[in-house]
mmCIF file of C-alpha atoms in Angstrom:
data_model
loop_
_atom_site.group_PDB
_atom_site.id
_atom_site.type_symbol
_atom_site.label_atom_id
_atom_site.label_comp_id
_atom_site.label_asym_id
_atom_site.label_seq_id
_atom_site.Cartn_x
_atom_site.Cartn_y
_atom_site.Cartn_z
ATOM 1 C CA MET C 1 -37.614 -15.554 40.365
ATOM 2 C CA ARG C 2 -33.839 -15.928 40.665
ATOM 3 C CA THR C 3 -33.877 -15.079 44.357
ATOM 4 C CA MET C 4 -36.529 -17.702 45.050
ATOM 5 C CA LEU C 5 -34.530 -20.298 43.120
ATOM 6 C CA PHE C 6 -31.348 -19.351 44.998
ATOM 7 C CA ALA C 7 -33.181 -19.524 48.338
ATOM 8 C CA ALA C 8 -34.625 -22.946 47.544
ATOM 9 C CA ALA C 9 -31.227 -24.281 46.483
ATOM 10 C CA SER C 10 -29.468 -23.005 49.599
ATOM 11 C CA LEU C 11 -32.229 -24.355 51.843
ATOM 12 C CA SER C 12 -31.984 -27.799 50.253
ATOM 13 C CA LEU C 13 -28.219 -27.815 50.838
ATOM 14 C CA LEU C 14 -28.682 -26.955 54.502
ATOM 15 C CA ILE C 15 -31.301 -29.636 55.041
ATOM 16 C CA GLY C 16 -29.604 -32.353 52.977
ATOM 17 C CA ALA C 17 -26.040 -32.026 54.317
ATOM 18 C CA PRO C 18 -26.546 -33.471 57.824
ATOM 19 C CA SER C 19 -28.399 -36.503 56.512
ATOM 20 C CA MET C 20 -25.578 -37.342 54.091
ATOM 21 C CA ALA C 21 -22.888 -37.144 56.768
ATOM 22 C CA ALA C 22 -24.726 -39.165 59.412
ATOM 23 C CA PRO C 23 -22.103 -41.128 61.398
ATOM 24 C CA CYS C 24 -22.633 -44.607 62.780
ATOM 25 C CA LYS C 25 -23.965 -44.968 66.308
ATOM 26 C CA ASP C 26 -24.065 -47.942 68.665
ATOM 27 C CA ALA C 27 -27.083 -49.198 70.635
ATOM 28 C CA LYS C 28 -26.607 -46.567 73.360
ATOM 29 C CA GLY C 29 -26.526 -43.713 70.850
ATOM 30 C CA ARG C 30 -22.790 -43.070 71.087
ATOM 31 C CA PHE C 31 -20.657 -42.478 68.032
ATOM 32 C CA ALA C 32 -18.873 -45.605 66.821
ATOM 33 C CA LYS C 33 -16.789 -46.659 63.846
ATOM 34 C CA CYS C 34 -18.861 -47.621 60.837
ATOM 35 C CA PRO C 35 -18.426 -51.238 59.724
ATOM 36 C CA LYS C 36 -16.642 -51.783 56.434
ATOM 37 C CA ALA C 37 -18.732 -52.823 53.474
ATOM 38 C CA PRO C 38 -18.387 -56.564 52.829
ATOM 39 C CA THR C 39 -16.166 -57.451 49.914
ATOM 40 C CA LYS C 40 -17.659 -59.392 47.077
ATOM 41 C CA THR C 41 -16.366 -62.933 46.691
ATOM 42 C CA VAL C 42 -14.904 -63.924 43.354
ATOM 43 C CA ARG C 43 -16.734 -66.739 41.604
ATOM 44 C CA CYS C 44 -15.344 -68.659 38.675
ATOM 45 C CA LYS C 45 -16.949 -70.611 35.847
ATOM 46 C CA SER C 46 -15.461 -73.521 33.969
ATOM 47 C CA ALA C 47 -15.319 -73.849 30.200
ATOM 48 C CA ASN C 48 -18.720 -75.586 30.080
ATOM 49 C CA GLY C 49 -20.396 -72.729 31.990
ATOM 50 C CA LYS C 50 -20.762 -74.349 35.416
ATOM 51 C CA PHE C 51 -19.414 -72.826 38.609
ATOM 52 C CA ALA C 52 -16.025 -74.225 39.609
ATOM 53 C CA LYS C 53 -13.255 -73.529 42.097
ATOM 54 C CA CYS C 54 -11.049 -70.660 41.057
ATOM 55 C CA GLY C 55 -7.620 -71.959 40.169
ATOM 56 C CA THR C 56 -8.737 -75.096 38.390
ATOM 57 C CA ALA C 57 -7.790 -75.527 34.742
ATOM 58 C CA GLY C 58 -10.027 -73.472 32.458
ATOM 59 C CA ALA C 59 -11.872 -71.606 35.232
ATOM 60 C CA LYS C 60 -12.348 -67.901 34.642
ATOM 61 C CA PRO C 61 -13.651 -65.235 37.080
ATOM 62 C CA VAL C 62 -17.181 -64.050 36.429
#
């Protein structure tokens, strides 16, 4: 039973590793740099709960 469990675990590691480390490719199939994940913009709310420009009096980041 242990040997079957060990074999299944090692097989899953061999199959799963290449899919996790898949690099980015361009349209022609060549390796390319992966684009950076977009950064989340900061939104602020005023004291009454409505969205406002960050930096105005009483505005706090959400």
